[in-house]
C-alpha cells in the first residue's frame, strides 16, 4: 500500500449558511472569531492563536451544509502523496490551484470513501497571531480549531479508513458484542482531529474550537443567557468522559453544531494507549452522568457531494442512543456497581 499523505492536523472547514448576517452575529459577535477577510457571500474566520488565513469559512447558500473538511499536510510534496494514495484506493482526486479557496495554496480535493468532501493543503497565507493581544480578546476567546466530528453508519469501516491514513486511536465506545459506536482519532498530539459518531451518515456532527480555559466556555453560556439567546445552547457545559475535556455544544442559526472544548490530554508518544469505554458506562459522554439530549444523537448537517448536492445517507445497524434506557441515564452499570438511589447500604 502506498504511504498516506503526512497529515498534520484538522485545518479548516467550510460551511454553507443561509443567512450570512445571522451567521456573522453568531460566529463573530457572540463567539468572537477574528475576521480575516470578508466578501459579499463569504466570511473567512480564525481563532486568536491561529496564524493561518482561516480555520472556518462561512459561505452563503440556499441550504445549510458542509462544503469541505480540510486537513493540513506537512509539506507541499504531500499533495503528490495524497494523489498517489487516493489513486491506489480508486478514489478520484483532483488538484485545485492556489487561491481556489481564498488564503489557501494549491490543494488536492476528493470525496472520501466515507462520503465527505475533503481537501489536503499545505500552503496558506499567514496573518497576525493574536495570542497575547488581550486588548482584542473577549472573555470567551476561542484559541484554535480543535477537531471535526462526523456521523457515519459504519464506524468500524470509518475507523479502518482513518487508521490507514496514519491516524492514532485515542478512545472508543464499544459493547461486549464488539459493536463500535464511536471512535476518536488524532494526528496532532491531542485526543483527536476527527471523531466518528454512529448514525445516519455521511453527515457533519460538529466542528470544535478549543479555548485555553473553561472560564472562557462558561462566559459563552453567560453571554447567551444575557442576550436571551440561550436557545443556541444544546448540551452542557460539562465534562466529557471520553477525552476528559470540558465542553459546550451550541447550534448556529442554521443548526450547524459547534463545540467549545478545552483541557484534553497529550497523546504524542507512539505507544499512547487507547481508552475503551463500555457503551453502558454512563460517564462516557458526560463524566457526571448527565443525559445527552436526543437532538445531539439525532441531528447533524448534510454534506455536499461532488455534484454539489447533499449526499444521501444510510442508517447504522445499531444506535447508541437506543442501547440504554433513556439514552444515557439509568444505565445498567449503576446496579452492577451496587448503587441504587434511596437504597444505599
Ligand atoms: O460525548 S463524548 O464525551 O463521548 C465526547 C464528545 C468526547 C469528546 C468530544 O469532542 C465529543 O464531541
Ligand atoms: Fe467533539
mmCIF file of C-alpha atoms and ligand atoms in Angstrom:
data_model
loop_
_atom_site.group_PDB
_atom_site.id
_atom_site.type_symbol
_atom_site.label_atom_id
_atom_site.label_comp_id
_atom_site.label_asym_id
_atom_site.label_seq_id
_atom_site.Cartn_x
_atom_site.Cartn_y
_atom_site.Cartn_z
ATOM 1 C CA UNK A 1 0.000 0.000 0.000
ATOM 2 C CA UNK A 2 1.237 3.476 -0.835
ATOM 3 C CA UNK A 3 2.267 5.688 2.045
ATOM 4 C CA UNK A 4 -0.553 8.044 3.051
ATOM 5 C CA UNK A 5 -0.023 11.812 2.963
ATOM 6 C CA UNK A 6 1.569 13.128 6.165
ATOM 7 C CA UNK A 7 -1.380 14.924 7.768
ATOM 8 C CA UNK A 8 -0.514 17.445 10.486
ATOM 9 C CA UNK A 9 -3.980 18.219 11.781
ATOM 10 C CA UNK A 10 -7.538 19.299 11.058
ATOM 11 C CA UNK A 11 -7.035 22.574 9.171
ATOM 12 C CA UNK A 12 -10.292 24.293 8.317
ATOM 13 C CA UNK A 13 -13.916 23.647 7.465
ATOM 14 C CA UNK A 14 -16.249 25.396 5.061
ATOM 15 C CA UNK A 15 -19.926 25.590 5.949
ATOM 16 C CA UNK A 16 -22.811 26.733 3.794
ATOM 17 C CA UNK A 17 -25.063 29.095 5.743
ATOM 18 C CA UNK A 18 -28.373 30.511 4.565
ATOM 19 C CA UNK A 19 -28.126 33.924 6.234
ATOM 20 C CA UNK A 20 -24.600 35.289 6.348
ATOM 21 C CA UNK A 21 -25.586 38.226 8.559
ATOM 22 C CA UNK A 22 -27.102 35.881 11.148
ATOM 23 C CA UNK A 23 -24.042 33.642 10.937
ATOM 24 C CA UNK A 24 -21.784 36.693 11.388
ATOM 25 C CA UNK A 25 -23.682 37.573 14.558
ATOM 26 C CA UNK A 26 -23.159 34.073 15.950
ATOM 27 C CA UNK A 27 -19.531 33.451 14.954
ATOM 28 C CA UNK A 28 -18.111 36.982 15.221
ATOM 29 C CA UNK A 29 -20.292 38.905 17.679
ATOM 30 C CA UNK A 30 -21.008 36.035 20.092
ATOM 31 C CA UNK A 31 -18.117 33.568 19.682
ATOM 32 C CA UNK A 32 -15.626 36.338 18.941
ATOM 33 C CA UNK A 33 -13.856 34.711 15.988
ATOM 34 C CA UNK A 34 -11.466 37.039 14.146
ATOM 35 C CA UNK A 35 -12.488 38.128 10.635
ATOM 36 C CA UNK A 36 -9.513 37.656 8.283
ATOM 37 C CA UNK A 37 -11.455 38.526 5.130
ATOM 38 C CA UNK A 38 -14.997 39.320 4.155
ATOM 39 C CA UNK A 39 -16.729 39.081 0.780
ATOM 40 C CA UNK A 40 -20.382 39.730 -0.049
ATOM 41 C CA UNK A 41 -21.131 36.000 0.138
ATOM 42 C CA UNK A 42 -18.347 34.655 2.370
ATOM 43 C CA UNK A 43 -16.585 35.141 5.702
ATOM 44 C CA UNK A 44 -13.085 33.832 6.476
ATOM 45 C CA UNK A 45 -12.576 33.394 10.215
ATOM 46 C CA UNK A 46 -9.816 32.371 12.579
ATOM 47 C CA UNK A 47 -9.325 31.984 16.324
ATOM 48 C CA UNK A 48 -6.969 34.079 18.456
ATOM 49 C CA UNK A 49 -3.910 31.808 18.462
ATOM 50 C CA UNK A 50 -4.111 30.938 14.777
ATOM 51 C CA UNK A 51 -1.833 32.490 12.177
ATOM 52 C CA UNK A 52 -3.033 30.731 9.032
ATOM 53 C CA UNK A 53 -5.590 32.650 6.982
ATOM 54 C CA UNK A 54 -8.652 30.877 8.402
ATOM 55 C CA UNK A 55 -9.942 27.826 10.219
ATOM 56 C CA UNK A 56 -13.583 28.381 9.242
ATOM 57 C CA UNK A 57 -15.185 29.634 6.039
ATOM 58 C CA UNK A 58 -18.865 30.552 6.003
ATOM 59 C CA UNK A 59 -20.392 30.716 2.546
ATOM 60 C CA UNK A 60 -23.859 31.978 1.735
ATOM 61 C CA UNK A 61 -26.048 29.343 0.058
ATOM 62 C CA UNK A 62 -29.570 28.020 -0.238
ATOM 63 C CA UNK A 63 -29.452 25.215 2.326
ATOM 64 C CA UNK A 64 -27.180 24.544 5.331
ATOM 65 C CA UNK A 65 -24.458 22.027 4.525
ATOM 66 C CA UNK A 66 -20.834 21.073 4.941
ATOM 67 C CA UNK A 67 -18.878 22.141 1.863
ATOM 68 C CA UNK A 68 -15.458 20.854 2.882
ATOM 69 C CA UNK A 69 -13.280 19.445 5.641
ATOM 70 C CA UNK A 70 -9.632 20.385 5.093
ATOM 71 C CA UNK A 71 -6.548 18.750 6.584
ATOM 72 C CA UNK A 72 -3.151 20.432 6.591
ATOM 73 C CA UNK A 73 -0.266 18.248 5.359
ATOM 74 C CA UNK A 74 3.378 18.635 6.393
ATOM 75 C CA UNK A 75 4.748 19.994 3.109
ATOM 76 C CA UNK A 76 3.774 20.765 -0.480
ATOM 77 C CA UNK A 77 5.158 17.368 -1.597
ATOM 78 C CA UNK A 78 2.471 15.662 0.455
ATOM 79 C CA UNK A 79 -0.062 16.738 -2.162
ATOM 80 C CA UNK A 80 1.632 14.276 -4.556
ATOM 81 C CA UNK A 81 1.450 11.648 -1.829
ATOM 82 C CA UNK A 82 -2.275 12.333 -1.436
ATOM 83 C CA UNK A 83 -2.855 11.955 -5.177
ATOM 84 C CA UNK A 84 -0.942 8.666 -5.257
ATOM 85 C CA UNK A 85 -2.706 7.363 -2.161
ATOM 86 C CA UNK A 86 -6.231 8.011 -3.441
ATOM 87 C CA UNK A 87 -5.372 6.769 -6.943
ATOM 88 C CA UNK A 88 -4.431 3.481 -5.321
ATOM 89 C CA UNK A 89 -7.685 3.471 -3.327
ATOM 90 C CA UNK A 90 -9.576 4.067 -6.583
ATOM 91 C CA UNK A 91 -10.941 7.370 -5.289
ATOM 92 C CA UNK A 92 -10.952 10.226 -7.849
ATOM 93 C CA UNK A 93 -8.958 13.217 -6.561
ATOM 94 C CA UNK A 94 -8.055 16.452 -8.300
ATOM 95 C CA UNK A 95 -5.729 19.381 -7.733
ATOM 96 C CA UNK A 96 -7.041 22.878 -7.360
ATOM 97 C CA UNK A 97 -4.752 25.875 -7.886
ATOM 98 C CA UNK A 98 -3.674 28.229 -5.121
ATOM 99 C CA UNK A 99 -6.403 30.694 -4.256
ATOM 100 C CA UNK A 100 -9.299 28.397 -5.193
ATOM 101 C CA UNK A 101 -10.161 28.958 -1.567
ATOM 102 C CA UNK A 102 -9.031 32.440 -0.576
ATOM 103 C CA UNK A 103 -5.853 32.325 1.535
ATOM 104 C CA UNK A 104 -5.135 28.648 0.784
ATOM 105 C CA UNK A 105 -2.399 27.382 -1.566
ATOM 106 C CA UNK A 106 -2.569 24.565 -4.054
ATOM 107 C CA UNK A 107 -4.676 21.696 -2.745
ATOM 108 C CA UNK A 108 -5.985 18.216 -3.512
ATOM 109 C CA UNK A 109 -9.727 17.623 -3.304
ATOM 110 C CA UNK A 110 -11.782 14.449 -3.254
ATOM 111 C CA UNK A 111 -14.929 12.824 -1.951
ATOM 112 C CA UNK A 112 -13.526 10.397 0.595
ATOM 113 C CA UNK A 113 -14.691 6.762 0.782
ATOM 114 C CA UNK A 114 -16.935 7.709 3.715
ATOM 115 C CA UNK A 115 -18.712 10.299 1.533
ATOM 116 C CA UNK A 116 -17.156 13.504 2.884
ATOM 117 C CA UNK A 117 -15.770 16.335 0.750
ATOM 118 C CA UNK A 118 -12.133 16.540 1.876
ATOM 119 C CA UNK A 119 -9.211 18.773 0.941
ATOM 120 C CA UNK A 120 -5.492 18.441 1.676
ATOM 121 C CA UNK A 121 -3.421 21.631 1.641
ATOM 122 C CA UNK A 122 -0.095 22.849 2.949
ATOM 123 C CA UNK A 123 0.483 26.440 1.879
ATOM 124 C CA UNK A 124 -1.677 29.135 3.376
ATOM 125 C CA UNK A 125 -1.373 32.875 3.849
ATOM 126 C CA UNK A 126 -0.088 33.982 7.227
ATOM 127 C CA UNK A 127 -1.941 36.535 9.324
ATOM 128 C CA UNK A 128 -1.123 38.123 12.695
ATOM 129 C CA UNK A 129 -1.304 35.727 15.614
ATOM 130 C CA UNK A 130 -3.212 37.424 18.437
ATOM 131 C CA UNK A 131 -2.093 35.102 21.265
ATOM 132 C CA UNK A 132 -1.137 37.980 23.563
ATOM 133 C CA UNK A 133 -3.430 40.641 22.170
ATOM 134 C CA UNK A 134 -5.507 40.547 25.350
ATOM 135 C CA UNK A 135 -6.662 44.022 24.402
ATOM 136 C CA UNK A 136 -8.534 42.403 21.494
ATOM 137 C CA UNK A 137 -9.723 39.200 23.120
ATOM 138 C CA UNK A 138 -13.202 38.870 24.583
ATOM 139 C CA UNK A 139 -13.723 36.920 27.808
ATOM 140 C CA UNK A 140 -14.841 33.903 25.784
ATOM 141 C CA UNK A 141 -11.950 33.984 23.268
ATOM 142 C CA UNK A 142 -11.502 30.860 21.145
ATOM 143 C CA UNK A 143 -7.863 29.795 20.813
ATOM 144 C CA UNK A 144 -7.820 27.413 17.827
ATOM 145 C CA UNK A 145 -9.692 24.851 15.791
ATOM 146 C CA UNK A 146 -9.534 21.535 17.599
ATOM 147 C CA UNK A 147 -11.416 18.819 15.687
ATOM 148 C CA UNK A 148 -14.140 17.647 13.339
ATOM 149 C CA UNK A 149 -16.789 15.097 14.323
ATOM 150 C CA UNK A 150 -18.625 13.202 11.601
ATOM 151 C CA UNK A 151 -21.618 10.868 11.610
ATOM 152 C CA UNK A 152 -21.137 7.599 9.767
ATOM 153 C CA UNK A 153 -23.300 4.470 9.536
ATOM 154 C CA UNK A 154 -20.305 2.139 9.804
ATOM 155 C CA UNK A 155 -17.891 3.326 12.485
ATOM 156 C CA UNK A 156 -15.691 0.260 12.092
ATOM 157 C CA UNK A 157 -15.137 0.894 8.381
ATOM 158 C CA UNK A 158 -14.512 4.590 9.003
ATOM 159 C CA UNK A 159 -12.100 3.731 11.810
ATOM 160 C CA UNK A 160 -10.169 1.429 9.438
ATOM 161 C CA UNK A 161 -10.064 4.157 6.782
ATOM 162 C CA UNK A 162 -8.588 6.740 9.179
ATOM 163 C CA UNK A 163 -6.118 4.247 10.683
ATOM 164 C CA UNK A 164 -4.994 3.588 7.089
ATOM 165 C CA UNK A 165 -4.388 7.333 6.765
ATOM 166 C CA UNK A 166 -1.991 7.113 9.704
ATOM 167 C CA UNK A 167 -4.257 8.405 12.479
ATOM 168 C CA UNK A 168 -3.820 7.119 16.044
ATOM 169 C CA UNK A 169 -6.852 5.948 18.030
ATOM 170 C CA UNK A 170 -7.139 7.670 21.403
ATOM 171 C CA UNK A 171 -10.549 6.451 22.607
ATOM 172 C CA UNK A 172 -13.528 4.313 21.559
ATOM 173 C CA UNK A 173 -17.050 3.457 22.717
ATOM 174 C CA UNK A 174 -17.785 -0.253 22.291
ATOM 175 C CA UNK A 175 -20.002 -3.010 23.660
ATOM 176 C CA UNK A 176 -19.474 -6.612 24.712
ATOM 177 C CA UNK A 177 -20.695 -7.810 21.291
ATOM 178 C CA UNK A 178 -17.885 -5.976 19.555
ATOM 179 C CA UNK A 179 -20.077 -3.167 18.197
ATOM 180 C CA UNK A 180 -18.113 0.062 17.727
ATOM 181 C CA UNK A 181 -20.305 3.121 18.437
ATOM 182 C CA UNK A 182 -17.752 5.903 18.266
ATOM 183 C CA UNK A 183 -14.025 6.493 17.866
ATOM 184 C CA UNK A 184 -11.602 9.393 18.365
ATOM 185 C CA UNK A 185 -8.519 9.622 16.148
ATOM 186 C CA UNK A 186 -5.591 12.027 16.024
ATOM 187 C CA UNK A 187 -2.592 13.250 14.058
ATOM 188 C CA UNK A 188 -1.689 16.214 16.277
ATOM 189 C CA UNK A 189 -0.771 15.411 19.874
ATOM 190 C CA UNK A 190 -4.240 15.766 21.383
ATOM 191 C CA UNK A 191 -7.165 13.357 21.750
ATOM 192 C CA UNK A 192 -8.443 13.988 18.230
ATOM 193 C CA UNK A 193 -8.554 15.676 14.885
ATOM 194 C CA UNK A 194 -11.558 13.619 13.823
ATOM 195 C CA UNK A 195 -14.239 11.768 15.767
ATOM 196 C CA UNK A 196 -16.602 9.196 14.329
ATOM 197 C CA UNK A 197 -20.154 9.020 15.648
ATOM 198 C CA UNK A 198 -22.526 6.227 14.701
ATOM 199 C CA UNK A 199 -25.718 7.385 12.968
ATOM 200 C CA UNK A 200 -27.307 8.250 9.635
ATOM 201 C CA UNK A 201 -24.382 9.333 7.539
ATOM 202 C CA UNK A 202 -22.420 10.785 5.975
ATOM 203 C CA UNK A 203 -23.285 13.947 7.932
ATOM 204 C CA UNK A 204 -21.263 16.505 9.877
ATOM 205 C CA UNK A 205 -21.844 16.205 13.617
ATOM 206 C CA UNK A 206 -19.827 19.220 14.760
ATOM 207 C CA UNK A 207 -16.757 21.375 14.455
ATOM 208 C CA UNK A 208 -14.910 22.079 17.705
ATOM 209 C CA UNK A 209 -12.833 25.082 18.760
ATOM 210 C CA UNK A 210 -10.549 24.999 21.778
ATOM 211 C CA UNK A 211 -10.328 27.655 24.460
ATOM 212 C CA UNK A 212 -7.439 27.937 26.871
ATOM 213 C CA UNK A 213 -9.581 27.735 29.993
ATOM 214 C CA UNK A 214 -13.005 26.538 30.960
ATOM 215 C CA UNK A 215 -13.896 30.006 32.303
ATOM 216 C CA UNK A 216 -13.991 31.094 28.671
ATOM 217 C CA UNK A 217 -16.574 28.407 27.930
ATOM 218 C CA UNK A 218 -18.681 29.441 30.894
ATOM 219 C CA UNK A 219 -18.593 33.045 29.704
ATOM 220 C CA UNK A 220 -20.142 31.993 26.372
ATOM 221 C CA UNK A 221 -23.026 30.467 28.352
ATOM 222 C CA UNK A 222 -23.437 33.644 30.402
ATOM 223 C CA UNK A 223 -23.294 35.800 27.291
ATOM 224 C CA UNK A 224 -26.013 33.809 25.526
ATOM 225 C CA UNK A 225 -28.154 33.962 28.653
ATOM 226 C CA UNK A 226 -27.781 37.736 28.927
ATOM 227 C CA UNK A 227 -28.664 38.147 25.257
ATOM 228 C CA UNK A 228 -31.684 35.846 25.756
ATOM 229 C CA UNK A 229 -30.211 33.651 23.068
ATOM 230 C CA UNK A 230 -29.942 30.631 25.366
ATOM 231 C CA UNK A 231 -31.718 28.605 22.640
ATOM 232 C CA UNK A 232 -28.323 28.274 20.958
ATOM 233 C CA UNK A 233 -27.068 26.141 23.879
ATOM 234 C CA UNK A 234 -27.761 22.482 23.084
ATOM 235 C CA UNK A 235 -25.741 20.412 25.554
ATOM 236 C CA UNK A 236 -23.508 21.220 28.500
ATOM 237 C CA UNK A 237 -21.433 22.802 29.822
ATOM 238 C CA UNK A 238 -19.924 19.670 31.242
ATOM 239 C CA UNK A 239 -17.032 17.265 31.481
ATOM 240 C CA UNK A 240 -16.681 14.596 28.818
ATOM 241 C CA UNK A 241 -15.829 11.078 29.914
ATOM 242 C CA UNK A 242 -14.168 10.401 26.577
ATOM 243 C CA UNK A 243 -11.221 12.867 26.227
ATOM 244 C CA UNK A 244 -11.684 14.312 29.741
ATOM 245 C CA UNK A 245 -12.289 17.672 28.041
ATOM 246 C CA UNK A 246 -14.619 20.363 29.377
ATOM 247 C CA UNK A 247 -17.282 21.093 26.747
ATOM 248 C CA UNK A 248 -20.242 23.046 25.487
ATOM 249 C CA UNK A 249 -22.319 22.401 22.360
ATOM 250 C CA UNK A 250 -24.016 25.236 20.548
ATOM 251 C CA UNK A 251 -26.217 25.317 17.455
ATOM 252 C CA UNK A 252 -25.600 28.151 14.993
ATOM 253 C CA UNK A 253 -28.523 29.974 13.319
ATOM 254 C CA UNK A 254 -28.585 27.292 10.576
ATOM 255 C CA UNK A 255 -28.431 24.410 13.040
ATOM 256 C CA UNK A 256 -24.736 23.603 12.446
ATOM 257 C CA UNK A 257 -23.338 22.292 15.723
ATOM 258 C CA UNK A 258 -20.255 23.942 17.225
ATOM 259 C CA UNK A 259 -18.439 22.552 20.235
ATOM 260 C CA UNK A 260 -16.286 24.650 22.538
ATOM 261 C CA UNK A 261 -13.712 22.344 24.104
ATOM 262 C CA UNK A 262 -10.810 22.625 26.480
ATOM 263 C CA UNK A 263 -8.257 20.680 28.511
ATOM 264 C CA UNK A 264 -7.960 17.277 26.920
ATOM 265 C CA UNK A 265 -4.640 15.404 27.239
ATOM 266 C CA UNK A 266 -1.351 14.692 25.447
ATOM 267 C CA UNK A 267 -1.275 11.709 23.082
ATOM 268 C CA UNK A 268 2.063 12.241 21.305
ATOM 269 C CA UNK A 269 4.031 9.205 22.487
ATOM 270 C CA UNK A 270 3.993 6.356 19.950
ATOM 271 C CA UNK A 271 2.606 3.872 22.494
ATOM 272 C CA UNK A 272 -0.221 6.136 23.697
ATOM 273 C CA UNK A 273 -2.817 3.620 24.986
ATOM 274 C CA UNK A 274 -6.347 3.580 23.541
ATOM 275 C CA UNK A 275 -9.047 4.187 26.174
ATOM 276 C CA UNK A 276 -12.026 1.890 25.561
ATOM 277 C CA UNK A 277 -15.388 2.871 27.070
ATOM 278 C CA UNK A 278 -18.237 0.432 27.538
ATOM 279 C CA UNK A 279 -21.382 1.845 25.913
ATOM 280 C CA UNK A 280 -23.162 1.033 29.193
ATOM 281 C CA UNK A 281 -20.889 3.312 31.217
ATOM 282 C CA UNK A 282 -22.970 6.423 31.900
ATOM 283 C CA UNK A 283 -19.863 8.515 32.418
ATOM 284 C CA UNK A 284 -18.607 8.024 28.870
ATOM 285 C CA UNK A 285 -20.264 11.078 27.284
ATOM 286 C CA UNK A 286 -20.853 13.076 30.463
ATOM 287 C CA UNK A 287 -18.418 12.234 33.230
ATOM 288 C CA UNK A 288 -21.070 13.472 35.634
ATOM 289 C CA UNK A 289 -23.688 11.079 34.223
ATOM 290 C CA UNK A 290 -25.955 13.721 32.702
ATOM 291 C CA UNK A 291 -28.282 12.528 29.974
ATOM 292 C CA UNK A 292 -27.429 13.529 26.443
ATOM 293 C CA UNK A 293 -30.271 15.451 24.789
ATOM 294 C CA UNK A 294 -31.863 13.419 21.955
ATOM 295 C CA UNK A 295 -31.095 16.125 19.358
ATOM 296 C CA UNK A 296 -27.368 15.578 19.950
ATOM 297 C CA UNK A 297 -27.679 11.985 18.745
ATOM 298 C CA UNK A 298 -30.257 12.619 16.032
ATOM 299 C CA UNK A 299 -29.397 15.892 14.318
ATOM 300 C CA UNK A 300 -26.443 16.727 12.073
ATOM 301 C CA UNK A 301 -25.596 18.755 8.965
ATOM 302 C CA UNK A 302 -25.874 17.365 5.423
ATOM 303 C CA UNK A 303 -22.628 17.134 3.465
ATOM 304 C CA UNK A 304 -22.263 18.053 -0.191
ATOM 305 C CA UNK A 305 -21.285 15.523 -2.840
ATOM 306 C CA UNK A 306 -19.009 16.113 -5.825
ATOM 307 C CA UNK A 307 -22.079 17.288 -7.770
ATOM 308 C CA UNK A 308 -22.814 19.956 -5.149
ATOM 309 C CA UNK A 309 -25.947 18.160 -3.964
ATOM 310 C CA UNK A 310 -26.443 16.747 -0.451
ATOM 311 C CA UNK A 311 -25.131 13.200 -0.103
ATOM 312 C CA UNK A 312 -27.800 10.560 0.540
ATOM 313 C CA UNK A 313 -27.445 8.960 3.972
ATOM 314 C CA UNK A 314 -27.769 5.415 5.211
ATOM 315 C CA UNK A 315 -28.645 4.222 8.725
ATOM 316 C CA UNK A 316 -26.357 2.432 11.173
ATOM 317 C CA UNK A 317 -27.038 -1.202 12.122
ATOM 318 C CA UNK A 318 -27.339 -0.289 15.819
ATOM 319 C CA UNK A 319 -27.954 3.037 17.578
ATOM 320 C CA UNK A 320 -26.055 4.144 20.656
ATOM 321 C CA UNK A 321 -28.990 6.240 21.891
ATOM 322 C CA UNK A 322 -31.213 3.169 21.730
ATOM 323 C CA UNK A 323 -28.970 0.849 23.670
ATOM 324 C CA UNK A 324 -29.749 2.210 27.111
ATOM 325 C CA UNK A 325 -32.992 3.143 28.789
ATOM 326 C CA UNK A 326 -33.251 6.908 28.481
ATOM 327 C CA UNK A 327 -30.247 7.160 26.167
ATOM 328 C CA UNK A 328 -27.604 7.754 28.802
ATOM 329 C CA UNK A 329 -29.214 7.956 32.212
ATOM 330 C CA UNK A 330 -30.128 4.956 34.351
ATOM 331 C CA UNK A 331 -27.752 2.516 32.681
ATOM 332 C CA UNK A 332 -27.225 -0.993 33.925
ATOM 333 C CA UNK A 333 -23.812 -0.177 35.340
ATOM 334 C CA UNK A 334 -25.450 1.670 38.252
ATOM 335 C CA UNK A 335 -26.845 -1.525 39.720
ATOM 336 C CA UNK A 336 -23.830 -3.535 38.655
ATOM 337 C CA UNK A 337 -21.854 -1.127 40.808
ATOM 338 C CA UNK A 338 -24.211 -1.737 43.722
ATOM 339 C CA UNK A 339 -25.767 1.723 43.605
ATOM 340 C CA UNK A 340 -29.474 2.441 43.825
ATOM 341 C CA UNK A 341 -30.918 5.832 44.719
ATOM 342 C CA UNK A 342 -32.542 5.642 48.136
ATOM 343 C CA UNK A 343 -31.326 2.132 48.811
ATOM 344 C CA UNK A 344 -27.715 2.665 49.620
ATOM 345 C CA UNK A 345 -26.185 0.243 52.037
HETATM 346 O O1 LIG B 1 -19.724 12.810 24.245
HETATM 347 S S1 LIG B 1 -18.316 12.355 24.449
HETATM 348 O O2 LIG B 1 -17.927 12.516 25.890
HETATM 349 O O3 LIG B 1 -18.154 10.970 24.053
HETATM 350 C C1 LIG B 1 -17.281 13.375 23.528
HETATM 351 C C2 LIG B 1 -17.836 14.104 22.500
HETATM 352 C C3 LIG B 1 -15.936 13.498 23.854
HETATM 353 C C4 LIG B 1 -15.146 14.390 23.138
HETATM 354 C C5 LIG B 1 -15.697 15.145 22.119
HETATM 355 O O4 LIG B 1 -15.005 16.079 21.418
HETATM 356 C C6 LIG B 1 -17.037 14.996 21.807
HETATM 357 O O5 LIG B 1 -17.553 15.777 20.829
HETATM 358 FE FE1 LIG B 2 -16.177 16.977 19.890
#
